[in-house]
Coordinates of C-alpha atoms in Angstrom, one line a residue:
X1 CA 204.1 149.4 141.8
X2 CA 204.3 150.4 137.9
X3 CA 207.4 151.0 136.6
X4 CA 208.0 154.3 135.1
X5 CA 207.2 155.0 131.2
X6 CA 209.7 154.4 129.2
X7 CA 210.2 157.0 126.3
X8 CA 210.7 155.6 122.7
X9 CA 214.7 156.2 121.6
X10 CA 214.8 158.7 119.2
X11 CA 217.6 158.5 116.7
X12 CA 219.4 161.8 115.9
X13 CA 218.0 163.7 112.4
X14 CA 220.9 163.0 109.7
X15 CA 221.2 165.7 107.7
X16 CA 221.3 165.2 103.8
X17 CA 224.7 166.0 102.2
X18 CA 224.9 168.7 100.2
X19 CA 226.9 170.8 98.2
X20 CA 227.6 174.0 100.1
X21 CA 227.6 177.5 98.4
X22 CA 230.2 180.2 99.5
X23 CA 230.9 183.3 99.1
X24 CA 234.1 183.7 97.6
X25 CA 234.7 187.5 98.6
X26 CA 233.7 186.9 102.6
X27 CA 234.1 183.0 102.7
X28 CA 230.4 183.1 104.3
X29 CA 228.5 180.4 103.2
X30 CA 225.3 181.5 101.0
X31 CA 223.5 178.0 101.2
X32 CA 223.8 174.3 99.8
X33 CA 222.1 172.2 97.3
X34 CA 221.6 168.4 98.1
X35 CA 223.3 165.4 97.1
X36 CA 221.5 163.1 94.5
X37 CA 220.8 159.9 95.5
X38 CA 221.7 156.6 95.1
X39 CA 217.8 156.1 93.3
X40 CA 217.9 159.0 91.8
X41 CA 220.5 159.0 89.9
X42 CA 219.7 155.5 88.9
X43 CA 216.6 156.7 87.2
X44 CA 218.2 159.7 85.7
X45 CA 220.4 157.3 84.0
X46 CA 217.4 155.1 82.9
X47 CA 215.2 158.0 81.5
X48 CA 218.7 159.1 79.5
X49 CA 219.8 155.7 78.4
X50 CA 215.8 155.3 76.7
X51 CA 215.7 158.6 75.4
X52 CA 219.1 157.8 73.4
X53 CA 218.1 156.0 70.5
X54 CA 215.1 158.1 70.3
X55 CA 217.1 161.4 70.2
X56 CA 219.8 159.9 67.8
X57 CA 216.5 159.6 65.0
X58 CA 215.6 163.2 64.9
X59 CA 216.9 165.3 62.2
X60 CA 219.7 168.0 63.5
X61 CA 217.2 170.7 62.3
X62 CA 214.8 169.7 64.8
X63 CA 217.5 169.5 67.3
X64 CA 218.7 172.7 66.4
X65 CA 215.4 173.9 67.5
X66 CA 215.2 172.5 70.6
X67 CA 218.3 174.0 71.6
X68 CA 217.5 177.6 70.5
X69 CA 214.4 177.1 72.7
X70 CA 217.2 176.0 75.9
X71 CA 218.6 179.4 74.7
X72 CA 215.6 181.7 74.6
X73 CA 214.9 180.2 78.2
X74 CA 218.4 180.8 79.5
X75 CA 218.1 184.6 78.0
X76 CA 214.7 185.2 79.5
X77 CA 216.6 184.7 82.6
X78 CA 220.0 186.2 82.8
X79 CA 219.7 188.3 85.5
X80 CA 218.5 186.1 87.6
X81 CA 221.6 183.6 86.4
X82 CA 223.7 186.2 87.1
X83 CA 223.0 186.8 90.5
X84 CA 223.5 183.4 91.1
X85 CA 226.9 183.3 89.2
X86 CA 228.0 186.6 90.8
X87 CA 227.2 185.2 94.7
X88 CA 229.0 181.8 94.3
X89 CA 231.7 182.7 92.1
X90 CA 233.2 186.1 93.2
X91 CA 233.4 186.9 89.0
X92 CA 232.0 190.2 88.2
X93 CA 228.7 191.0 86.9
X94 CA 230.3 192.4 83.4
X95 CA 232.3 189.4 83.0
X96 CA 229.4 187.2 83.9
X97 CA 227.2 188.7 81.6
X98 CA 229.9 188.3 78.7
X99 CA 229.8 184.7 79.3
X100 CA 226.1 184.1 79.3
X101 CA 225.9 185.7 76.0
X102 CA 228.8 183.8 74.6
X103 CA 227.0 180.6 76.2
X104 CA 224.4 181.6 74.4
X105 CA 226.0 182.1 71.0
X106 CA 228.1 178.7 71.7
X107 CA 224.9 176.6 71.7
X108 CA 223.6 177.6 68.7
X109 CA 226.7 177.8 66.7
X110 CA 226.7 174.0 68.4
X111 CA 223.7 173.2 66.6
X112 CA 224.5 175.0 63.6
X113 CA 227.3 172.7 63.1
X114 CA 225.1 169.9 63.2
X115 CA 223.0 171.3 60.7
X116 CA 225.5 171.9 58.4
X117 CA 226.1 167.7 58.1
X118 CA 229.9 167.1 57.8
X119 CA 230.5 166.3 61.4
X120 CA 228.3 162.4 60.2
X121 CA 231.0 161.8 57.4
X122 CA 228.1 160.6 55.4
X123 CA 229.7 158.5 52.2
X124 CA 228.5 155.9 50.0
X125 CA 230.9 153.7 47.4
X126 CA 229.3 151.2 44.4
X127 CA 231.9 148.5 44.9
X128 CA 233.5 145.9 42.1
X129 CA 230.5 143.1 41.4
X130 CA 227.2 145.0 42.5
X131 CA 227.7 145.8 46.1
X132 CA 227.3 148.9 48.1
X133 CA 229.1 150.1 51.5
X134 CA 227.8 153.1 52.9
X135 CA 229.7 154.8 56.0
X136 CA 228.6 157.3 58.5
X137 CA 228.7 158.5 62.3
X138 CA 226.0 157.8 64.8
X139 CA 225.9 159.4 68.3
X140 CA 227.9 157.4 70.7
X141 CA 224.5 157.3 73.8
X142 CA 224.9 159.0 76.8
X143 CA 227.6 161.3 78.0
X144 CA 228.4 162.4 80.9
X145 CA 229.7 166.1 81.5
X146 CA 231.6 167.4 84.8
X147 CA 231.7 171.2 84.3
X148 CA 234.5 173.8 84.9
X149 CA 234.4 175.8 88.2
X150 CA 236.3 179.1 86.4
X151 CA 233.2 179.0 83.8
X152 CA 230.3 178.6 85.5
X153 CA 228.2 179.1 81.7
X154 CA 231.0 178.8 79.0
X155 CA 232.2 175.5 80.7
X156 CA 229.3 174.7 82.8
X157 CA 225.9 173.2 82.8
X158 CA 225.0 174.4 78.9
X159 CA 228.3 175.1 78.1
X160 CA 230.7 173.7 75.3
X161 CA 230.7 169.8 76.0
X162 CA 227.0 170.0 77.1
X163 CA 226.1 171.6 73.9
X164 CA 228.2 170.3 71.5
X165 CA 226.6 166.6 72.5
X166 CA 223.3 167.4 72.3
X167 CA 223.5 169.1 69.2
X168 CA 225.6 165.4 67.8
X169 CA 222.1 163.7 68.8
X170 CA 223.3 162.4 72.8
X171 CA 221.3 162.6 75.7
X172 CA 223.9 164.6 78.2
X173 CA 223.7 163.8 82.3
X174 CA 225.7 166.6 84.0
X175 CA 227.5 166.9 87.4
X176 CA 226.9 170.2 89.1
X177 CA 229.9 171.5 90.3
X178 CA 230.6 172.6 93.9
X179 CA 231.9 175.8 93.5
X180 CA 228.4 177.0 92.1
X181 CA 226.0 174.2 93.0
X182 CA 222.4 176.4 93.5
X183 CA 223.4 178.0 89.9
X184 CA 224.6 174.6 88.3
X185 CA 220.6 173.3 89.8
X186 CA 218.9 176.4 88.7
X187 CA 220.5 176.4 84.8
X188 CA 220.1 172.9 84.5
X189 CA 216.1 173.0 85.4
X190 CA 215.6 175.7 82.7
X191 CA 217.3 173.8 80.2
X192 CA 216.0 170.6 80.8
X193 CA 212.2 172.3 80.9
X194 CA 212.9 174.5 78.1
X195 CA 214.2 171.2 76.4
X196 CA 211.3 169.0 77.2
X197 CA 208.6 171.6 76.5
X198 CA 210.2 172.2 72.9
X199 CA 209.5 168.2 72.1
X200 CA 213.0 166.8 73.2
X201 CA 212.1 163.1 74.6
X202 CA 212.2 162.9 78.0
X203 CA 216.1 162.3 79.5
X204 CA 217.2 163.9 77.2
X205 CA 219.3 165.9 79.4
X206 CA 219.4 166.2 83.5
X207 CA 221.6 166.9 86.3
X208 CA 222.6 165.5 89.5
X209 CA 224.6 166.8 93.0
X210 CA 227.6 165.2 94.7
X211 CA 230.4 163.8 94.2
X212 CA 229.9 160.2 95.1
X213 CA 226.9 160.9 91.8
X214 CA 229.6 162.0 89.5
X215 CA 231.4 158.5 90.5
X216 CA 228.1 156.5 89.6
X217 CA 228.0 158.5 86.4
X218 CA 231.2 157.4 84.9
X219 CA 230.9 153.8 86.3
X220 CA 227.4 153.7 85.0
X221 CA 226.8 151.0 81.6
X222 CA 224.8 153.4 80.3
X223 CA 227.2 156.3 80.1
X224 CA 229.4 156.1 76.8
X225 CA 231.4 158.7 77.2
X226 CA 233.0 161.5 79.9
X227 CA 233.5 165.2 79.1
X228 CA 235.9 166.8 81.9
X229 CA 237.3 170.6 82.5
X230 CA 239.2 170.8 85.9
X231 CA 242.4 170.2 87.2
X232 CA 245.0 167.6 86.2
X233 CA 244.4 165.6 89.2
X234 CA 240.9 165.4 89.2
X235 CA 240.9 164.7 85.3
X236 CA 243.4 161.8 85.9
X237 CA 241.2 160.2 88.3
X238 CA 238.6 159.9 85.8
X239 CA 240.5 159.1 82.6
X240 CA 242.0 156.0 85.1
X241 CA 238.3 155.1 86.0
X242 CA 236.8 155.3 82.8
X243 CA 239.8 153.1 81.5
X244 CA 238.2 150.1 83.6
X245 CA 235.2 150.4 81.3
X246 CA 236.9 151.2 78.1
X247 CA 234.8 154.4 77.7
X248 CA 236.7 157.9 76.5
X249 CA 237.0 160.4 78.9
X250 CA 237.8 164.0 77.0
X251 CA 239.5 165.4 79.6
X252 CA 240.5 169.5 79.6
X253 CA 243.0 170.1 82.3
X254 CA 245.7 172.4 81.3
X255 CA 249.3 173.0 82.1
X256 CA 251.6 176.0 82.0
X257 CA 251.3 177.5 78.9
X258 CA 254.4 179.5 77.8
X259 CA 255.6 183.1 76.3
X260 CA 258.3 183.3 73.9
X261 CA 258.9 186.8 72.8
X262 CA 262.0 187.1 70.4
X263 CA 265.0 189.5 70.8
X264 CA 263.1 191.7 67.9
X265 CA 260.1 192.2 69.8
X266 CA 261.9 193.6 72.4
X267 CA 261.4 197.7 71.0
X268 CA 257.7 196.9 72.7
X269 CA 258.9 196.0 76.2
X270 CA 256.4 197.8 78.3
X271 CA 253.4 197.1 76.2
X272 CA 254.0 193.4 75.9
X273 CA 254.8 193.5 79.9
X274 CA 251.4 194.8 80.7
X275 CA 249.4 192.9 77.8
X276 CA 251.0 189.7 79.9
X277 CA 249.7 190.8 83.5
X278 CA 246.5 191.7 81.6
X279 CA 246.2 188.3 80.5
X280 CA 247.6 185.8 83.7
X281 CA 245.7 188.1 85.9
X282 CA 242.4 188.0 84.0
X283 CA 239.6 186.2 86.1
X284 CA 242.1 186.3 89.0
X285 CA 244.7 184.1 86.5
X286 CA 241.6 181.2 86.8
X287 CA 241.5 180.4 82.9
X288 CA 243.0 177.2 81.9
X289 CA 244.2 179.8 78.7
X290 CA 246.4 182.0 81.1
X291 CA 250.5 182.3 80.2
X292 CA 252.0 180.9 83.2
X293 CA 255.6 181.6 82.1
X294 CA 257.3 184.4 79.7
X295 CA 260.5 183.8 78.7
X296 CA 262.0 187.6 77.7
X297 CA 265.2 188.8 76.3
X298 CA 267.9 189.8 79.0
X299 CA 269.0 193.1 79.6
X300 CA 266.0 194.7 77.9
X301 CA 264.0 195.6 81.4
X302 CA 261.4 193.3 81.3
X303 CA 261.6 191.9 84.9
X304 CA 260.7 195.3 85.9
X305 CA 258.7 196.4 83.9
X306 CA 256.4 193.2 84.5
X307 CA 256.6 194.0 88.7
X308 CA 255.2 197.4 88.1
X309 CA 252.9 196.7 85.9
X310 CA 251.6 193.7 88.7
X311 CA 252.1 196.1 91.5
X312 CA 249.0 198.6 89.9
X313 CA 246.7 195.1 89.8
X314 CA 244.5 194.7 93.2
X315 CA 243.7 190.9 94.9
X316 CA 240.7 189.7 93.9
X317 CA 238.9 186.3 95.0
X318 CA 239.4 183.1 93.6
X319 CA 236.7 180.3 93.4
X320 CA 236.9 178.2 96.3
X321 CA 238.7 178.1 100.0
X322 CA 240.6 174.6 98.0
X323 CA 242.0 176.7 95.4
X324 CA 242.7 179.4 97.4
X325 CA 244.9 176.8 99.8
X326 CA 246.1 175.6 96.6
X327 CA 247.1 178.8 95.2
X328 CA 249.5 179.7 99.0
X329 CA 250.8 175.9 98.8
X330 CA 251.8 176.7 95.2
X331 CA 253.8 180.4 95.8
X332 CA 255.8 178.8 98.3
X333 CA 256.4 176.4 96.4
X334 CA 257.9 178.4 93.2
X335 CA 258.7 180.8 95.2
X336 CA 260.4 179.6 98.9
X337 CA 261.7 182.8 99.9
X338 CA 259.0 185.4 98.7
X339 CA 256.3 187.4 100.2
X340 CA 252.8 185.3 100.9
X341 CA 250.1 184.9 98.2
X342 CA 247.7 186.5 101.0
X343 CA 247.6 188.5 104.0
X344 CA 244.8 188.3 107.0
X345 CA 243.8 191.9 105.8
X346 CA 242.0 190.2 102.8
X347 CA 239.1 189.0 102.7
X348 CA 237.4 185.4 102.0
X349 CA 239.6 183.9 99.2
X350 CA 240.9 187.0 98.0
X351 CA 244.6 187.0 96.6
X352 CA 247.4 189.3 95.4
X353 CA 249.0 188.6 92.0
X354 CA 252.5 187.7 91.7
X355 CA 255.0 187.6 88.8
X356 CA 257.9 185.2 89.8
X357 CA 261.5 185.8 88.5
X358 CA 263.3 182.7 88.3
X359 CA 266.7 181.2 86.0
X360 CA 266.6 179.8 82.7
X361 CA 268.7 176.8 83.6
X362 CA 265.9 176.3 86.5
X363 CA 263.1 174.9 84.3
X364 CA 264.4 171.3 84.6
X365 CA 262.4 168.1 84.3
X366 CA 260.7 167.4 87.4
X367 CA 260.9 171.2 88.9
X368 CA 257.3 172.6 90.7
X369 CA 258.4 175.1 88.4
X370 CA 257.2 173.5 85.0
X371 CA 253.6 172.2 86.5
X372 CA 250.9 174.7 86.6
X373 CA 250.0 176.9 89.5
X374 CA 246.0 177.9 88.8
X375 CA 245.5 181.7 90.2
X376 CA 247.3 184.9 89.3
X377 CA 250.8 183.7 89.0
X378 CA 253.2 183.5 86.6
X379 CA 257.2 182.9 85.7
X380 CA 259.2 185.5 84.0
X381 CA 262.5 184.3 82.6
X382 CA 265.3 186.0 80.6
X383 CA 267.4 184.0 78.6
X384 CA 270.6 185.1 76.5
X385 CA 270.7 183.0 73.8
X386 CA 267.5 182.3 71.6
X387 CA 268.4 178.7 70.9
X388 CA 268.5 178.2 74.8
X389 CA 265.3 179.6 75.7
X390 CA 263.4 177.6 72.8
X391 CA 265.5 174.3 74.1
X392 CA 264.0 175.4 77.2
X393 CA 260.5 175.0 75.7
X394 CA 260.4 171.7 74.9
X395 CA 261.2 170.8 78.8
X396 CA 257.8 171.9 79.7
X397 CA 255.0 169.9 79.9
X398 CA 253.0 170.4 76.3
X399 CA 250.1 172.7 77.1
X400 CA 246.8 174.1 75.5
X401 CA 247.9 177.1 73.9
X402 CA 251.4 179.3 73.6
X403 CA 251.7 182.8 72.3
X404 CA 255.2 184.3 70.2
X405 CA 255.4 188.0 70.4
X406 CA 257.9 189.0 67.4
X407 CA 259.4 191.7 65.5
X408 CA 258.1 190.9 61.9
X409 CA 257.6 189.1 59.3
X410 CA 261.7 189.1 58.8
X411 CA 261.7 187.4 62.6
X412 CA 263.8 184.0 62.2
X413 CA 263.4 183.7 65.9
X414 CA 259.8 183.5 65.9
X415 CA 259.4 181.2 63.0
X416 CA 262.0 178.5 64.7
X417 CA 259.4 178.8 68.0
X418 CA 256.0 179.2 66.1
X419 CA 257.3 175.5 64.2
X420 CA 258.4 174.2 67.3
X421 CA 255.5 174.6 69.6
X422 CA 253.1 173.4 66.7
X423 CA 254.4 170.0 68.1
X424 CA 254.2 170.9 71.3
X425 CA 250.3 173.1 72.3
X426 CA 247.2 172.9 70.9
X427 CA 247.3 176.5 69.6
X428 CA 249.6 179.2 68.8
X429 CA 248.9 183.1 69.1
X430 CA 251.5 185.2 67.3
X431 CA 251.7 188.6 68.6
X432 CA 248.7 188.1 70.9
X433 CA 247.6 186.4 73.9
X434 CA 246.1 183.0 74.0
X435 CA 243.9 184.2 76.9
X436 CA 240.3 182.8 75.7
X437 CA 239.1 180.9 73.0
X438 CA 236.8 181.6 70.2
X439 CA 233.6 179.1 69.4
X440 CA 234.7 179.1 65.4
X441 CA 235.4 175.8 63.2
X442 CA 239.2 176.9 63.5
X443 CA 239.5 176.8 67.0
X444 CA 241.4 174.0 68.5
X445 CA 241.3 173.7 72.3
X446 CA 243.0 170.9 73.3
X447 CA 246.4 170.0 73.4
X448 CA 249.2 166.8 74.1
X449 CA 249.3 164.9 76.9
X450 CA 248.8 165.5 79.8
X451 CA 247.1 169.0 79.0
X452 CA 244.1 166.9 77.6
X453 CA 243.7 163.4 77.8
X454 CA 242.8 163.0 74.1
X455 CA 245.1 165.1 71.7
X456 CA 242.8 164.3 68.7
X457 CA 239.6 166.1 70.5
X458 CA 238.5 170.0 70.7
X459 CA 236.4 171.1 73.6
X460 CA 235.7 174.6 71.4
X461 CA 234.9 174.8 68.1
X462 CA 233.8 172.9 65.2
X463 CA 235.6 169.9 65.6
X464 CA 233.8 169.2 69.2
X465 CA 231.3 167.0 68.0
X466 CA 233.5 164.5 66.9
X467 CA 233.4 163.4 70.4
X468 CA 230.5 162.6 71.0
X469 CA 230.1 160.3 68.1
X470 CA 231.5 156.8 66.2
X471 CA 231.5 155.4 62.8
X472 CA 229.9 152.6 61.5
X473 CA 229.2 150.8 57.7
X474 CA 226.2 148.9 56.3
X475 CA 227.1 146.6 53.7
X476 CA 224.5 145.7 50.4
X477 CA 221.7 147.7 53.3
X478 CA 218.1 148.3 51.2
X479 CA 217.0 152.3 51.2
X480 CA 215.0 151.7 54.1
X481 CA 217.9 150.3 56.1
X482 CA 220.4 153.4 55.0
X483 CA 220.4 156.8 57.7
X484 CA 218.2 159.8 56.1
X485 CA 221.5 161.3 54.8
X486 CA 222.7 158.7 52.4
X487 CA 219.0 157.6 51.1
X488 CA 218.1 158.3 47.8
X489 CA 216.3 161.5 48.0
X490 CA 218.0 162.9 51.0
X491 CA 215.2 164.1 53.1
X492 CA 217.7 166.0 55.9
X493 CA 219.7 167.6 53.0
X494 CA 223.2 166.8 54.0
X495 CA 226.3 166.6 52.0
X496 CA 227.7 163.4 51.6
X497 CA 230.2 161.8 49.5
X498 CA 229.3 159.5 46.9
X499 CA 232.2 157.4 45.2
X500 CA 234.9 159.6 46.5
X501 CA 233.0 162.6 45.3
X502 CA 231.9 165.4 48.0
X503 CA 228.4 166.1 46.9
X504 CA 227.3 169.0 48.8
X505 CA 223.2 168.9 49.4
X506 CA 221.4 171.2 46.2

């Protein structure tokens, strides 16, 4: 008698991990995009750690090229970006398009700023007895780059930091980010194409999927240094990790930036109430710019004037179902005994703004009340005295940016809290809102602990490429041994200073 056949034991199909894409207005999901690998993002990291030194010895001219190319790729394809953007983030298609362009414009002021040669700090001094010393900054290798999920191009995959370090001469791996994972894959394989077709070495730049691949990015040897927009949390975690490998992490994360509008300005009540719902509610309040707290003058009707004005602005989605749950967990919080943030009649992650009147003598160290809650909300305070409300100020956490609406050049008020939060935000706005930030050599986007990790550092502007390099001297080095910009005849034509003298390229 034969015994039955037995059939082979099939294990169960695992199904990769991926990064799944919603959409924010239903809360249906759209798709996914898988997880890197383990392997893969090993050999990411090889291709970028060879193409570093190789990248660093090109001219910024030629990188500047390369990057206009990234740019003229990007461009060819904005609508279909777009539509990407539009699915995954719930932002609308105007905004959207804004942002591409100023992507866009970002990456070649980027280079630009490269090009123009200051950000190397090129100097040579003929020393006492015959010796030279020559100074000068070289690209610190590969960074790393975990995007924003309110900017899905300004802050994204060829946003700011992405830009800014290619155009300082480092290869840049970036972590797509879940909130937009098929756009964050699509962007980055038309840059990095666009990028390798224009003569950019290969790994030169590249992303990967996953979270568990943004944790072997940052513990990775060959990663030098960590460019973060997110939440204070999340940026934390990363500062605290990269710590154990004495890299930098430049960590974005905002805090509650505040309002101060002086007794004087008090004659423009309803236009400075709706300018601020204009501004915390823009993007549904998702901008690590938006005023979270106004403090007004009593008695002058701007508590009420703020509700109406917030009463004529309709919900609108935000990013993900964690912010949304976030963004309820937070009302409650500043606000125990007030309506929801949502109702079951809206849809997906859609919310309704709210303007929150709460006491002066409230904002205390250690209230909910002083940390930031990211959506459309913000504080509205009235204060009696002037000197309170500015003692108030400097209980809250210091923040990115701050804005002092004021009654005139004559305003005493506004000069005592323009001085005071210089020392205590990374920007000021007098008489108009901080929501935003402009990609100028001006522009300071950054801010005191714990609104950025590094207070020295800009994300926008100018100034970001200092991140993403170090210095170093040569001693007595021959001409062959000296970078292009401090050899005799100069060939990149950069300024550089030559026994203390700026000597701009002629």
């Amino acid at each position: 008698m034969t015994e039955p056949a037995v059939e082979p034991a099939v294990e169960p199909a695992v199904e990769p991990a991926q990064d799944a894409s919603f959409d924010p207005a239903s809360g249906e999901r759209i798709g996914g995009v898988a997880h890197s690998t383990d392997v893969e993002v090993r050999h990411i990291l090889d291709r970028a750690n060879r193409a570093a030194p190789v990248l660093a010895a090109f001219s910024p001219a030629t990188r500047q090229a390369w990057i206009a190319d990234a740019v003229d790729a990007v461009l060819a394809v904005a609508d279909e970006l777009v539509g990407l953007a539009r699915a995954e983030t719930g932002l609308g298609v105007a905004r959207l398009e804004g942002e591409l362009n100023r992507m866009a414009a970002s990456a070649r002021f980027y280079a630009g700023v490269a090009c123009e040669g200051s950000y190397l700090g090129a100097s040579r001094d003929d020393l006492d007895g015959g010796s030279t010393l020559v100074r000068w900054n070289i690209p610190v290798g590969v960074v790393a780059v975990f995007g924003a999920s309110n900017f899905p191009f300004g802050f994204g995959i060829f946003g700011h930091d992405v830009a800014s370090a290619l155009a300082a001469g480092c290869p840049v791996v970036v972590k797509a980010h879940p909130a937009h994972p098929r756009l964050s894959v699509r962007l980055g394989q038309i840059v990095r194409d666009a990028l390798l077709n224009a003569g950019a070495p290969e790994g030169t730049f590249d992303v990967v999927v996953g979270f568990d691949s943004g944790l072997q990015l940052v513990d990775s040897p060959v990663v030098r240094a960590v460019a973060f927009t997110g939440s204070q949390q999340a940026g934390l975690a990363l500062v605290e990790r990269g710590a154990r490998r004495g890299i930098p992490v430049f960590a974005e994360m905002g805090t509650v930036n505040p309002v101060f509008v002086t007794p004087a300005a008090a004659a423009d009540r309803d236009s400075i109430a709706q300018g601020f719902v204009d501004s915390f509610t823009l993007g549904a309040g998702q901008f690590c710019t938006k005023p979270g707290l106004i403090l007004v003058p009593a008695k002058h009707g701007f508590v009420a004037s703020i509700a109406e004005a917030v009463s004529r602005v309709p919900a609108a989605p935000l990013l993900t179902a964690g912010i949304a749950a976030a963004f309820a967990r937070g009302i409650g919080e500043l606000d125990p005994h007030g309506a929801a943030a949502s109702s079951d009649s809206v849809a997906g992650y859609q919310v309704t703004p709210r303007a929150i009147a709460v006491d002066l003598d409230q904002l205390t160290p250690g209230s909910r009340l002083l940390e930031e809650c990211f959506g459309p909300v913000a504080l509205v305070v009235e204060y009696d005295d002037p000197a309170a409300a500015l003692a108030a100020l400097d209980r809250l956490q210091p923040s990115l940016t701050a804005s002092v609406f004021t009654g005139g050049e004559a305003d005493t008020d506004a000069d005592l809290a323009v001085l005071q939060l210089t020392r205590r935000v990374g920007r000021v706005a007098v008489n108009t809102w901080p929501t935003g930030v402009a990609t100028s050599w001006s522009q300071q986007h950054g801010g005191p602990w714990p609104a950025t990790s590094r207070p020295e550092a800009t994300s926008v502007g100018g100034g970001g490429l200092a991140r993403f390099v170090r210095p170093v001297s040569l001693q007595n080095a021959t001409s062959i041994q000296l970078p292009p910009m401090l050899q005799p005849q100069n060939p990149w034509k950069l300024p550089r200073r030559l026994n203390g003298r700026l000597v701009p390229f002629e």
